[in-house]
XYZ file of C-alpha atoms in Angstrom:
781
model
C 11.094 -37.333 -22.141
C 7.838 -37.136 -20.226
C 5.547 -40.004 -21.184
C 1.754 -39.607 -21.043
C -0.638 -41.627 -23.199
C -2.418 -39.810 -26.017
C -5.941 -40.535 -24.764
C -4.973 -39.201 -21.309
C -3.700 -35.971 -22.882
C -6.891 -35.684 -24.925
C -9.045 -36.157 -21.813
C -7.074 -33.466 -19.963
C -7.301 -30.963 -22.823
C -10.971 -31.783 -23.384
C -11.806 -31.124 -19.746
C -9.913 -27.829 -19.909
C -11.921 -26.421 -22.806
C -15.343 -28.046 -22.699
C -17.208 -25.017 -21.276
C -15.324 -22.162 -22.946
C -18.395 -21.371 -25.040
C -19.857 -19.722 -21.928
C -17.562 -16.744 -22.558
C -18.690 -16.160 -26.154
C -22.309 -16.832 -25.172
C -22.333 -13.612 -23.140
C -20.936 -11.286 -25.820
C -23.652 -8.775 -26.820
C -24.775 -8.980 -30.440
C -22.994 -12.264 -31.073
C -25.622 -13.297 -33.646
C -26.617 -16.862 -34.509
C -23.583 -18.060 -36.453
C -21.460 -19.040 -33.415
C -24.056 -21.603 -32.268
C -24.175 -23.428 -35.637
C -21.662 -26.268 -35.605
C -22.150 -29.147 -38.045
C -25.840 -28.267 -38.044
C -27.968 -30.816 -39.949
C -30.851 -28.388 -40.531
C -29.246 -24.946 -41.139
C -32.458 -23.617 -42.669
C -34.080 -23.847 -39.206
C -31.070 -22.393 -37.422
C -31.503 -18.793 -38.557
C -32.334 -16.825 -35.421
C -31.948 -18.792 -32.218
C -30.340 -22.040 -31.168
C -33.611 -23.057 -29.538
C -35.350 -22.944 -32.955
C -33.155 -25.749 -34.308
C -34.533 -29.109 -33.205
C -31.574 -31.108 -34.565
C -28.983 -29.033 -32.675
C -31.005 -29.178 -29.475
C -31.175 -32.949 -29.726
C -27.483 -33.272 -30.557
C -25.925 -30.633 -28.283
C -28.744 -29.717 -25.832
C -27.272 -26.279 -24.927
C -25.970 -23.474 -27.100
C -22.658 -22.905 -25.307
C -21.466 -26.322 -26.574
C -21.448 -25.518 -30.308
C -20.442 -21.920 -29.540
C -17.351 -23.264 -27.786
C -16.736 -25.668 -30.674
C -16.596 -22.793 -33.146
C -14.314 -20.817 -30.833
C -11.852 -23.728 -30.704
C -12.120 -24.532 -34.402
C -11.129 -20.925 -35.140
C -8.274 -20.643 -32.638
C -6.658 -24.119 -32.444
C -7.644 -25.684 -35.789
C -4.817 -28.231 -35.643
C -6.542 -30.111 -32.808
C -10.049 -30.777 -34.131
C -10.972 -33.164 -31.308
C -11.249 -30.152 -28.982
C -14.130 -28.662 -30.951
C -15.934 -32.005 -30.997
C -15.621 -32.404 -27.211
C -16.843 -28.850 -26.573
C -19.845 -29.363 -28.852
C -20.881 -32.742 -27.436
C -20.134 -32.540 -23.722
C -23.846 -32.181 -22.878
C -25.060 -34.895 -25.233
C -27.468 -37.373 -23.651
C -25.214 -40.408 -24.175
C -21.564 -39.306 -24.214
C -20.383 -42.925 -24.218
C -21.586 -43.227 -27.827
C -18.782 -40.892 -28.884
C -15.922 -42.751 -27.216
C -14.221 -43.027 -23.861
C -12.471 -39.654 -23.995
C -15.750 -37.726 -24.083
C -17.143 -39.932 -21.303
C -14.109 -39.192 -19.111
C -14.462 -35.464 -19.825
C -18.125 -35.486 -18.811
C -17.284 -37.379 -15.625
C -14.427 -34.961 -14.896
C -16.857 -32.061 -15.324
C -19.243 -33.589 -12.780
C -16.470 -34.452 -10.293
C -15.090 -30.919 -10.418
C -18.394 -29.121 -9.974
C -19.992 -31.231 -7.272
C -23.247 -29.471 -8.266
C -24.982 -29.206 -11.575
C -26.157 -26.201 -13.576
C -27.348 -27.358 -16.966
C -29.536 -24.342 -17.780
C -26.804 -21.718 -18.265
C -26.644 -20.236 -21.751
C -26.856 -16.483 -21.217
C -29.528 -14.225 -22.638
C -32.185 -11.864 -21.345
C -33.590 -12.494 -17.921
C -30.524 -14.387 -16.700
C -28.707 -13.409 -13.500
C -25.651 -11.166 -13.561
C -23.102 -12.750 -15.950
C -20.226 -12.039 -13.603
C -18.202 -13.835 -10.962
C -19.039 -13.329 -7.300
C -15.892 -12.543 -5.335
C -15.329 -15.874 -3.531
C -13.745 -14.066 -0.562
C -16.528 -11.513 -0.020
C -19.138 -11.884 2.694
C -21.959 -10.698 0.424
C -22.830 -10.434 -3.268
C -19.857 -8.512 -4.678
C -19.465 -9.023 -8.429
C -16.104 -8.973 -10.191
C -15.737 -7.102 -13.477
C -14.980 -9.601 -16.282
C -11.340 -9.160 -17.300
C -8.251 -11.120 -18.269
C -6.293 -12.627 -15.393
C -4.044 -10.128 -13.642
C -2.731 -8.900 -10.299
C -5.704 -6.611 -9.634
C -8.488 -8.934 -10.763
C -10.644 -8.890 -7.601
C -10.393 -5.097 -7.228
C -12.547 -4.647 -10.336
C -16.084 -4.458 -8.960
C -19.430 -3.986 -10.660
C -21.949 -1.473 -9.402
C -25.268 -2.812 -8.040
C -28.218 -2.385 -10.345
C -26.074 -1.680 -13.406
C -24.038 -4.848 -12.951
C -25.624 -6.977 -15.750
C -25.131 -4.297 -18.365
C -21.635 -3.429 -17.155
C -20.596 -7.076 -17.199
C -21.835 -7.724 -20.727
C -19.974 -4.659 -22.019
C -16.735 -6.273 -20.848
C -17.280 -9.659 -22.493
C -16.272 -8.500 -25.959
C -12.794 -7.544 -24.751
C -12.572 -10.674 -22.612
C -13.412 -12.862 -25.607
C -10.623 -11.138 -27.557
C -8.188 -11.979 -24.732
C -9.355 -15.598 -24.645
C -9.025 -15.972 -28.415
C -5.496 -14.524 -28.326
C -4.540 -16.919 -25.538
C -5.934 -19.962 -27.358
C -4.214 -18.981 -30.603
C -0.961 -18.532 -28.671
C -1.357 -22.005 -27.157
C -1.938 -23.580 -30.547
C 1.050 -21.771 -32.057
C 3.502 -22.639 -29.267
C 2.335 -26.280 -29.203
C 3.698 -26.756 -32.715
C 1.330 -29.659 -33.419
C 2.413 -31.627 -30.322
C -0.462 -32.687 -28.076
C 1.818 -32.936 -25.018
C 2.868 -29.278 -25.357
C -0.685 -28.198 -26.118
C -1.705 -29.615 -22.725
C 0.921 -27.373 -21.107
C 0.022 -24.166 -22.937
C -3.742 -24.657 -22.957
C -3.855 -24.514 -19.149
C -2.438 -20.998 -19.105
C -4.733 -19.879 -21.906
C -7.833 -21.008 -20.009
C -6.768 -19.174 -16.849
C -5.979 -16.052 -18.842
C -9.415 -15.798 -20.427
C -11.778 -17.522 -17.988
C -10.673 -16.614 -14.454
C -13.204 -13.771 -14.101
C -16.160 -15.684 -15.575
C -18.524 -17.750 -13.408
C -18.742 -21.453 -14.142
C -22.423 -21.457 -13.138
C -24.956 -19.098 -11.625
C -28.462 -20.304 -12.364
C -28.846 -23.190 -9.939
C -25.637 -22.556 -8.005
C -23.826 -19.647 -6.379
C -21.610 -17.951 -8.986
C -18.499 -17.905 -6.810
C -16.510 -20.481 -8.799
C -14.365 -19.111 -11.654
C -14.783 -20.968 -14.908
C -10.994 -21.418 -15.105
C -10.672 -23.305 -11.808
C -13.646 -25.508 -12.684
C -12.187 -26.330 -16.108
C -8.731 -27.031 -14.705
C -10.110 -29.547 -12.244
C -12.391 -31.081 -14.864
C -9.339 -31.699 -17.045
C -7.285 -33.056 -14.154
C -10.000 -35.491 -13.056
C -10.702 -36.547 -16.653
C -7.010 -37.344 -17.142
C -6.890 -39.316 -13.892
C -9.875 -41.409 -14.998
C -8.370 -41.914 -18.444
C -5.023 -43.049 -17.026
C -6.859 -45.806 -15.130
C -9.099 -46.491 -18.165
C -12.038 -46.082 -15.826
C -15.211 -47.857 -16.898
C -17.424 -45.668 -14.671
C -20.631 -44.327 -16.232
C -21.776 -42.169 -13.332
C -19.822 -39.601 -11.320
C -20.860 -41.170 -8.018
C -19.120 -44.437 -8.892
C -16.026 -42.893 -10.486
C -12.851 -42.978 -8.388
C -9.717 -40.858 -8.604
C -6.618 -40.404 -6.481
C -5.329 -37.248 -4.834
C -1.759 -36.665 -3.700
C -0.900 -33.782 -1.369
C 2.616 -32.476 -0.892
C 4.140 -30.228 1.750
C 7.622 -28.695 1.699
C 9.042 -28.642 5.249
C 12.070 -26.740 6.496
C 11.236 -23.668 4.399
C 12.040 -21.060 7.026
C 15.305 -22.682 8.036
C 16.366 -22.936 4.398
C 15.404 -19.378 3.416
C 16.930 -17.779 6.498
C 20.031 -20.006 6.575
C 22.418 -17.402 5.205
C 25.020 -15.894 7.492
C 26.611 -13.537 4.992
C 26.249 -9.805 5.134
C 25.385 -10.253 1.464
C 22.200 -12.029 2.425
C 20.164 -9.827 0.052
C 21.688 -11.745 -2.839
C 20.481 -15.069 -1.525
C 17.181 -14.611 0.346
C 14.931 -13.863 -2.626
C 16.513 -16.619 -4.674
C 16.029 -19.128 -1.855
C 12.388 -18.174 -1.528
C 11.880 -18.484 -5.284
C 13.710 -21.801 -5.297
C 11.250 -23.157 -2.718
C 8.381 -22.060 -4.971
C 10.032 -23.749 -7.944
C 10.679 -26.888 -5.909
C 6.990 -27.052 -4.923
C 5.916 -26.636 -8.542
C 8.395 -29.080 -10.035
C 7.835 -31.692 -7.319
C 4.071 -31.482 -7.953
C 4.605 -31.821 -11.706
C 6.999 -34.719 -11.118
C 4.359 -36.557 -9.073
C 1.792 -36.050 -11.844
C 4.117 -37.255 -14.596
C 5.266 -40.266 -12.571
C 1.597 -41.198 -12.218
C 1.067 -41.070 -15.983
C -0.987 -37.858 -16.159
C -0.079 -34.404 -17.553
C 1.882 -32.014 -15.349
C -1.179 -29.743 -15.303
C -2.911 -32.264 -13.035
C -0.985 -30.484 -10.265
C -3.928 -28.149 -9.814
C -2.925 -26.270 -6.668
C 0.636 -25.163 -5.835
C 0.451 -22.569 -3.065
C 2.802 -21.575 -0.246
C 4.950 -24.714 -0.299
C 1.956 -27.060 -0.572
C 0.438 -28.768 -3.573
C -2.399 -31.032 -4.678
C -2.296 -33.401 -7.644
C -5.112 -35.376 -9.253
C -3.783 -38.850 -10.105
C -5.214 -42.238 -11.120
C -6.701 -44.061 -8.147
C -4.294 -46.933 -8.785
C -1.293 -44.608 -8.372
C -2.050 -43.927 -4.698
C -0.522 -47.308 -3.875
C 2.844 -46.032 -5.190
C 3.065 -42.912 -2.999
C 5.587 -44.602 -0.670
C 7.811 -45.338 -3.659
C 7.652 -41.705 -4.804
C 8.351 -40.521 -1.265
C 11.506 -42.596 -1.049
C 12.789 -41.186 -4.339
C 12.018 -37.607 -3.309
C 13.761 -38.137 0.034
C 16.882 -39.397 -1.685
C 17.045 -36.464 -4.122
C 16.545 -33.791 -1.491
C 18.777 -35.441 1.114
C 21.667 -35.452 -1.352
C 21.077 -31.786 -2.201
C 20.117 -30.257 1.159
C 20.749 -32.748 3.915
C 18.135 -32.493 6.650
C 17.136 -28.913 5.786
C 14.493 -29.308 3.068
C 12.070 -32.179 2.565
C 8.846 -32.764 0.643
C 6.269 -34.967 2.331
C 3.600 -36.801 0.338
C 0.226 -38.255 1.283
C -2.373 -39.863 -0.956
C -6.028 -40.877 -0.785
C -8.611 -42.397 -3.093
C -11.939 -40.621 -3.418
C -15.179 -41.445 -5.193
C -17.396 -38.880 -6.831
C -19.697 -39.007 -3.829
C -16.796 -38.242 -1.477
C -15.499 -35.421 -3.667
C -18.832 -33.675 -3.161
C -17.531 -32.973 0.364
C -14.033 -32.066 -0.696
C -13.122 -30.411 2.586
C -13.339 -33.770 4.345
C -11.101 -35.310 1.676
C -8.645 -32.452 2.106
C -8.559 -32.976 5.870
C -7.720 -36.654 5.328
C -4.789 -35.585 3.178
C -3.579 -33.127 5.816
C -3.730 -35.847 8.462
C -1.590 -38.008 6.209
C 0.939 -35.207 5.782
C 1.040 -34.733 9.548
C 1.873 -38.395 10.016
C 4.524 -38.126 7.301
C 6.266 -35.293 9.136
C 6.531 -37.459 12.246
C 8.537 -40.048 10.283
C 10.432 -37.792 7.920
C 13.143 -39.633 5.980
C 11.866 -42.897 7.450
C 13.100 -45.173 4.648
C 16.517 -43.482 4.513
C 16.859 -44.027 8.253
C 15.869 -47.695 8.029
C 18.400 -48.560 5.328
C 21.203 -46.563 6.991
C 21.702 -43.861 4.339
C 20.494 -41.168 6.724
C 23.438 -41.838 9.029
C 26.123 -42.520 6.423
C 29.313 -40.478 7.044
C 29.698 -37.341 4.978
C 32.927 -35.650 3.933
C 34.285 -33.173 6.471
C 36.562 -30.362 5.293
C 39.290 -28.522 7.233
C 38.540 -25.282 9.072
C 38.156 -22.321 6.735
C 36.634 -24.430 3.978
C 33.024 -23.910 5.072
C 30.558 -22.049 2.837
C 30.309 -18.392 3.900
C 26.562 -18.402 3.221
C 25.121 -21.606 4.664
C 28.047 -22.665 6.862
C 28.241 -26.167 5.382
C 31.162 -27.772 3.566
C 31.924 -25.868 0.373
C 31.963 -28.969 -1.807
C 32.316 -28.205 -5.495
C 32.111 -24.489 -4.830
C 34.364 -21.509 -5.448
C 36.466 -18.909 -3.649
C 35.836 -15.179 -3.698
C 37.370 -12.036 -2.280
C 34.884 -10.350 0.049
C 36.512 -6.986 0.872
C 39.936 -8.558 1.320
C 38.709 -11.700 3.078
C 38.817 -14.943 1.119
C 35.537 -16.779 1.539
C 34.246 -20.011 0.099
C 30.822 -20.582 -1.390
C 29.373 -24.056 -1.968
C 27.967 -25.002 -5.359
C 24.357 -24.803 -4.188
C 24.679 -21.346 -2.596
C 26.626 -20.039 -5.589
C 23.899 -21.255 -7.939
C 21.248 -19.595 -5.768
C 23.121 -16.299 -5.854
C 23.175 -16.540 -9.646
C 19.467 -17.316 -9.577
C 18.868 -14.213 -7.443
C 20.623 -12.034 -10.006
C 18.774 -13.583 -12.933
C 15.424 -13.335 -11.188
C 15.552 -9.522 -11.175
C 15.298 -9.263 -14.966
C 13.855 -12.532 -16.260
C 10.147 -12.640 -17.005
C 9.508 -16.308 -17.841
C 10.394 -19.770 -16.619
C 10.550 -22.632 -19.093
C 10.224 -26.204 -17.821
C 11.370 -28.832 -20.303
C 12.112 -32.544 -20.088
C 15.733 -33.223 -19.164
C 17.730 -34.249 -22.213
C 21.181 -35.279 -20.996
C 24.032 -33.252 -19.569
C 24.985 -32.698 -15.921
C 23.488 -29.813 -14.002
C 24.754 -28.420 -10.711
C 23.234 -26.505 -7.835
C 19.508 -25.825 -7.812
C 19.176 -26.830 -11.470
C 20.626 -30.219 -10.569
C 17.753 -30.794 -8.127
C 15.234 -29.888 -10.821
C 16.982 -32.214 -13.274
C 16.763 -35.068 -10.781
C 13.001 -34.419 -10.812
C 12.924 -34.681 -14.599
C 12.860 -30.956 -15.397
C 15.293 -28.694 -17.186
C 14.384 -25.281 -15.707
C 15.527 -22.080 -17.379
C 14.742 -18.402 -16.738
C 14.128 -16.337 -19.873
C 13.763 -12.668 -20.717
C 11.838 -13.407 -23.910
C 10.045 -16.467 -25.255
C 11.377 -18.037 -28.467
C 9.100 -17.311 -31.443
C 8.696 -20.943 -32.461
C 7.109 -23.911 -30.699
C 7.944 -24.117 -26.983
C 8.619 -27.589 -25.686
C 7.350 -28.110 -22.135
C 5.673 -25.688 -19.786
C 5.981 -21.919 -19.765
C 5.431 -19.720 -16.696
C 4.850 -15.937 -16.717
C 6.253 -14.195 -13.635
C 4.257 -10.946 -13.826
C 1.329 -9.242 -15.549
C 3.391 -7.846 -18.403
C 4.836 -11.257 -19.232
C 1.346 -12.774 -19.096
C 0.043 -10.194 -21.549
C 3.010 -10.739 -23.900
C 2.537 -14.542 -23.986
C -1.109 -15.032 -22.991
C -0.961 -18.834 -22.922
C 1.821 -18.913 -20.295
C 0.803 -20.148 -16.843
C 0.407 -17.124 -14.593
C 2.511 -17.842 -11.509
C 3.765 -14.441 -10.338
C 6.378 -14.281 -7.650
C 7.833 -11.678 -5.299
C 10.797 -10.778 -7.506
C 11.041 -7.138 -6.527
C 14.140 -6.042 -4.581
C 15.826 -2.627 -4.267
C 18.725 -2.053 -6.642
C 20.731 0.626 -8.392
C 22.789 0.773 -11.588
C 25.375 -1.601 -10.101
C 22.837 -4.264 -9.188
C 20.987 -5.585 -6.128
C 21.505 -3.547 -2.943
C 22.676 -5.134 0.299
C 20.574 -4.576 3.417
C 23.021 -1.995 4.789
C 22.589 0.030 1.606
C 18.812 -0.377 1.793
C 18.847 0.858 5.405
C 20.657 4.051 4.400
C 17.872 4.829 1.938
C 15.340 5.114 4.737
C 14.432 8.136 6.777
C 16.415 8.803 9.955
C 18.580 6.163 11.601
C 19.929 3.477 9.225
C 18.009 0.472 10.522
C 16.386 -2.572 8.951
C 12.840 -3.544 9.850
C 11.430 -6.983 9.108
C 7.749 -7.851 8.857
C 6.010 -11.215 8.819
C 2.266 -11.503 8.316
C -0.258 -14.212 7.598
C -4.018 -14.633 7.408
C -5.744 -15.359 10.725
C -7.699 -18.571 11.302
C -7.964 -19.527 7.639
C -9.200 -22.995 8.587
C -12.060 -21.525 10.631
C -12.955 -19.183 7.776
C -13.154 -22.120 5.358
C -15.275 -24.044 7.858
C -17.805 -21.206 8.021
C -17.608 -20.700 4.263
C -18.472 -24.290 3.446
C -21.271 -24.457 5.982
C -23.237 -22.232 3.593
C -22.044 -23.812 0.318
C -21.133 -27.281 -0.920
C -17.384 -27.862 -0.599
C -16.867 -28.973 -4.173
C -13.277 -29.324 -5.424
C -13.669 -26.357 -7.779
C -15.047 -24.087 -5.040
C -12.224 -25.116 -2.705
C -9.689 -24.287 -5.421
C -11.438 -20.962 -6.146
C -10.921 -19.719 -2.578
C -7.305 -20.872 -2.493
C -6.556 -19.248 -5.848
C -8.180 -15.958 -4.873
C -6.056 -15.739 -1.712
C -2.812 -16.692 -3.430
C -3.435 -14.133 -6.185
C -3.299 -11.381 -3.593
C -0.048 -12.510 -1.976
C 1.720 -13.840 -5.062
C 0.569 -11.320 -7.680
C -0.692 -8.118 -6.098
C 1.760 -7.724 -3.192
C 4.876 -7.735 -5.441
C 3.170 -5.272 -7.773
C 2.363 -2.973 -4.841
C 5.963 -3.103 -3.615
C 7.417 -2.314 -7.038
C 4.994 0.570 -7.643
C 4.957 2.359 -4.289
C 7.727 1.054 -2.000
C 11.005 1.004 -3.886
C 13.102 0.229 -0.790
C 11.101 -2.804 0.325
C 12.791 -6.182 -0.135
C 10.205 -8.953 -0.528
C 11.713 -12.091 0.942
C 8.605 -14.208 0.446
C 5.028 -13.611 -0.606
C 2.719 -16.500 -1.384
C -0.123 -18.648 -0.167
C -1.543 -16.611 2.700
C 1.566 -14.959 4.126
C 4.362 -12.493 3.412
C 7.845 -11.724 4.767
C 9.786 -8.582 3.884
C 12.532 -6.236 5.018
C 13.428 -2.599 4.497
C 13.796 0.794 6.206
C 11.601 1.170 9.287
C 9.358 3.901 7.893
C 8.684 2.086 4.610
C 8.046 -1.292 6.224
C 5.566 0.252 8.635
C 3.750 2.131 5.882
C 3.782 -0.998 3.728
C 2.160 -3.027 6.507
C -0.644 -0.479 6.899
C -1.148 -0.322 3.132
C -1.184 -4.097 2.907
C -3.949 -4.343 5.456
C -5.985 -1.672 3.652
C -5.614 -3.388 0.252
C -6.377 -6.838 1.663
C -9.644 -5.481 3.040
C -10.469 -4.179 -0.438
C -9.498 -7.515 -2.041
C -11.911 -9.369 0.255
C -14.595 -6.670 -0.202
C -14.430 -5.799 3.497
C -15.168 -9.324 4.721
C -14.829 -9.021 8.516
C -14.074 -12.745 8.752
C -10.868 -12.425 6.736
C -7.935 -10.470 8.138
C -4.280 -11.006 8.974
C -1.865 -10.336 11.820
C 1.759 -9.277 11.644
C 4.972 -8.913 13.590
C 7.316 -6.010 12.906
C 10.860 -5.941 14.325
C 13.680 -3.466 13.821
C 17.408 -3.560 14.437
C 20.755 -2.153 13.400
C 21.560 -2.415 9.708
C 24.484 -4.744 10.552
C 22.251 -7.247 12.331
C 21.840 -10.439 10.257
C 18.491 -10.202 8.552
C 17.576 -13.733 9.577
C 17.738 -12.610 13.221
C 15.248 -9.881 12.390
C 12.971 -12.366 10.636
C 13.041 -14.677 13.645
C 12.154 -11.774 15.948
C 9.320 -10.724 13.614
C 8.066 -14.327 13.684
C 7.997 -14.224 17.497
C 6.178 -10.876 17.402
C 3.655 -12.380 14.964
C 2.940 -15.102 17.511
C 2.166 -12.443 20.120
C -0.160 -10.654 17.698
C -2.002 -13.936 17.113
C -2.684 -14.110 20.865
C -3.985 -10.545 21.071
C -7.560 -9.953 22.193
C -9.274 -6.574 22.233
C -11.437 -5.396 25.143
C -14.537 -6.182 23.055
C -13.380 -9.807 22.708
C -12.216 -9.683 19.083
C -9.120 -11.846 18.680
C -6.130 -11.409 16.382
C -6.362 -8.940 13.468
C -3.439 -7.288 15.227
C 0.190 -6.287 14.905
C 3.163 -6.377 17.252
C 5.340 -3.402 16.317
C 8.703 -3.173 18.095
C 7.324 -5.358 20.943
C 4.061 -3.362 21.382
C 0.897 -5.351 20.604
C -2.129 -3.481 19.271
C -4.921 -3.550 16.727
C -4.171 -2.309 13.213
C -6.288 0.778 13.727
C -4.148 1.695 16.750
C -0.988 1.281 14.699
C -2.415 3.671 12.125
C -3.017 6.308 14.803
C 0.388 5.624 16.362
C 2.121 6.149 13.024
C 0.192 9.380 12.518
C 1.383 10.688 15.889
C 4.943 9.591 15.090
C 5.044 11.465 11.791
C 3.512 14.586 13.392
C 6.143 14.521 16.155
C 8.903 14.017 13.584
C 7.713 17.030 11.574
C 7.797 19.191 14.693
C 11.340 18.068 15.485
C 12.567 18.623 11.919
C 10.839 21.924 11.240
C 12.973 24.939 10.409
C 10.541 27.320 12.106
C 6.789 27.815 11.863
C 5.037 30.531 9.931
C 4.267 32.206 13.263
C 7.876 31.969 14.402
C 7.330 28.721 16.319
C 10.397 26.783 17.378
C 11.457 23.232 16.598
C 10.394 20.654 19.130
C 13.409 19.629 21.194
C 14.364 15.957 20.755
C 14.373 15.679 24.540
C 10.594 16.081 24.436
C 10.374 12.690 22.717
C 11.980 11.125 25.795
C 9.318 12.736 27.996
C 6.619 11.148 25.823
C 8.412 7.796 25.960
C 8.320 8.008 29.759
C 4.535 7.509 29.491
C 5.142 3.875 28.512
C 4.130 2.596 31.938
C 0.845 4.539 32.045
C -2.468 2.691 32.043
C -5.608 4.607 31.024
C -7.847 5.251 34.021
C -5.250 4.462 36.728
C -3.924 7.420 38.672
C -0.227 7.501 39.544
C 2.984 9.457 39.497
C 2.904 9.831 35.710
C -0.218 12.014 35.934
C 1.420 14.899 37.753
C 4.914 14.318 36.333
C 3.761 14.348 32.697
C 1.468 17.328 33.383
C 4.477 19.332 34.489
C 6.974 18.144 31.862
C 4.741 18.269 28.786
C 3.205 21.608 29.750
C 6.699 23.017 30.152
C 7.570 21.827 26.631
C 4.288 23.210 25.288
C 5.006 26.657 26.717
C 8.219 26.681 24.692
C 6.572 25.342 21.529
C 2.930 26.293 21.102
C 2.658 24.395 17.805
C 3.260 21.140 19.694
C 0.844 21.903 22.510
C -2.291 20.254 21.138
C -0.432 17.112 20.006
C 1.345 16.671 23.361
C -1.910 17.157 25.260
C -3.592 14.560 23.031
C -0.777 12.064 23.605
C -0.977 12.581 27.375
C -4.743 12.045 27.264
C -4.348 8.856 25.169
C -1.841 7.480 27.655
C -3.654 8.348 30.888
C -7.384 8.753 30.416
C -9.996 5.976 30.129
C -10.631 4.915 26.538
C -7.148 5.980 25.446
C -4.606 3.974 23.471
C -2.403 3.407 26.517
C 1.106 4.373 27.477
C 2.906 1.727 25.397
C 1.288 2.845 22.139
C 1.985 6.520 22.885
C 5.592 5.753 23.822
C 5.988 3.755 20.605
C 4.963 6.843 18.610
C 7.784 8.778 20.287
C 10.260 5.951 19.674
C 9.339 5.893 15.985
C 9.663 9.675 15.780
C 13.118 9.367 17.320
C 14.100 6.795 14.680
C 12.816 9.090 11.932
C 14.700 12.146 13.137
C 17.939 10.868 14.677
C 20.733 13.386 14.260
C 23.852 12.356 12.400
C 22.031 9.516 10.667
C 23.899 10.178 7.476
């Protein structure tokens, strides 16, 4: 059973909900009733909150009592929540007990800047969130949390009116989420803390936390989450601080290392069954390890406020930072027993005062330095006491796991097309996870209650969590945390934490397709392409971003959350909707890895770049680079991923003639800007249509496949440099054009692009012909 003190749970929940009245405050025509909460002079509180002297003295701002009424209506079994919401702006919070004082301090630590004048009403700024990734003032349409949240923009001068029209529906979504949290908590404060976190994100992610004195680029949900986490950390230490500047909390950062080796470490031709599960397992490990750290420190699991791309941050009591070495040793032991030297989770901790948290980026950099040092002495304690070098059981030849190549201890045998192969317990459990992941919509995380668990679930159990994938949520109270894996699941259980994952993979009626089967679904030659992409110079972007704005913890979390929403939520949705043959190996944090037929992977990459630009509202400072490799369908997919990784490195070193760096792609070993790849793909599809045509309307002939080889011969051409290719290509391509007039203009354009100044160059033109050859290869089926 997880053990967290009651006052710590109350402080966490109080921080989560204290400002929720800001949502109701913006609903048009809300009347005066919502702002009357335990009013001592109701006869004076008939029209406006500001007319009631007693309420102004008690609560100071209307959104406090408005939030109190919202919570009294939706979670009536936990009356302390309404009291905290009503009183969080009172002049002397200490008069009402320590919990309220910790909540107020948590609010101040999260924000790093104050905005005590926000109550809505005429003459206020636009009541909408500014896209935290946009370069300018781009407002987000208020809506419940979902995969397309930042695509919903408001139009210029009509933005205030448009935003307020949406608040009625948003309030309905928030009320449903809060009611769901109260129902699933079943009267238990510990489970309320779990479910309330998801409810707040559901209804308050597209609402600004402040926009009168501060820039409105911080979602209310991220601010509230951090306020709750910091309040719990203070409560766990029974902090006596009265001012935010003197308050002190701890922060623990975690980093999963060995991710790529673990995900790609599958030698079977059935790798499709394991890759997605391994990627998801790493995400689960990050989440559960972060929750484990929080619970070991005596604070709710929700104090793990950022779990992105194998990294996490946890708000803990300042006193707990001294025990980070102890937690590291325990984590090392658990993961060494399960994975050997493949996977590890490094921890680093720091203490920070309220004054230091006002420059959160500097605090974050201290944590990253600590993680860097940890990586240099990975498994240090295990090495010192000899466990790292203890002999392990060695099995006879033929007893190795067919997937990971290690000893198949506690595994099983299977017939793989007449060949008996062994699978270790861990790999077998991951294959089962991969199958379950295709259809399950929720993850439930409960305290471990006896019984032995094997495979990946055994690792989770060692970290105190019983993890189960569910299709549907039980109707009664839900013990522990609940995670929704997609938009539909989030809408069905609105208080579930929204942690979408790249579950989509191609399949048919018999189940998940292998990569060879996926390759045959593509156009032309059965080949598998792999793509790896990640955001360029994210650290530099954040540096520029926080030069213009205070780097408060909530603003830092807002940027991280906005980026991860694109890769974790939108990218899987895009794949499932438009690219049915794409296999998402990993998508999270600020990067993505995928595999599929060459034509679909290439189109997906171009679409991804286009949608990312829309997500960031065209911010020129935010872009990503990619590497795209292709090989025979029989080639192990991990070899393709490694090649794509190398190609990505080349794209990161690309510099255009105008000096712009990165924002590029290496496609089949040709480095270019994304705009060049778009043109190259257009030429490739035009060439393929000419080769495949059955005859033009004017009796034109098909383009001979040999013509593609003539175009490929332009690979060595450099625009503006005269050489043999000028006269040779003039002769060869003109000869082809005489035989096929429909191809004449395209071939002339390709020759010009390869040879003349300002053209794309011979390698890009040749790549178009290579792609066309892949798309049209004869006998592909």
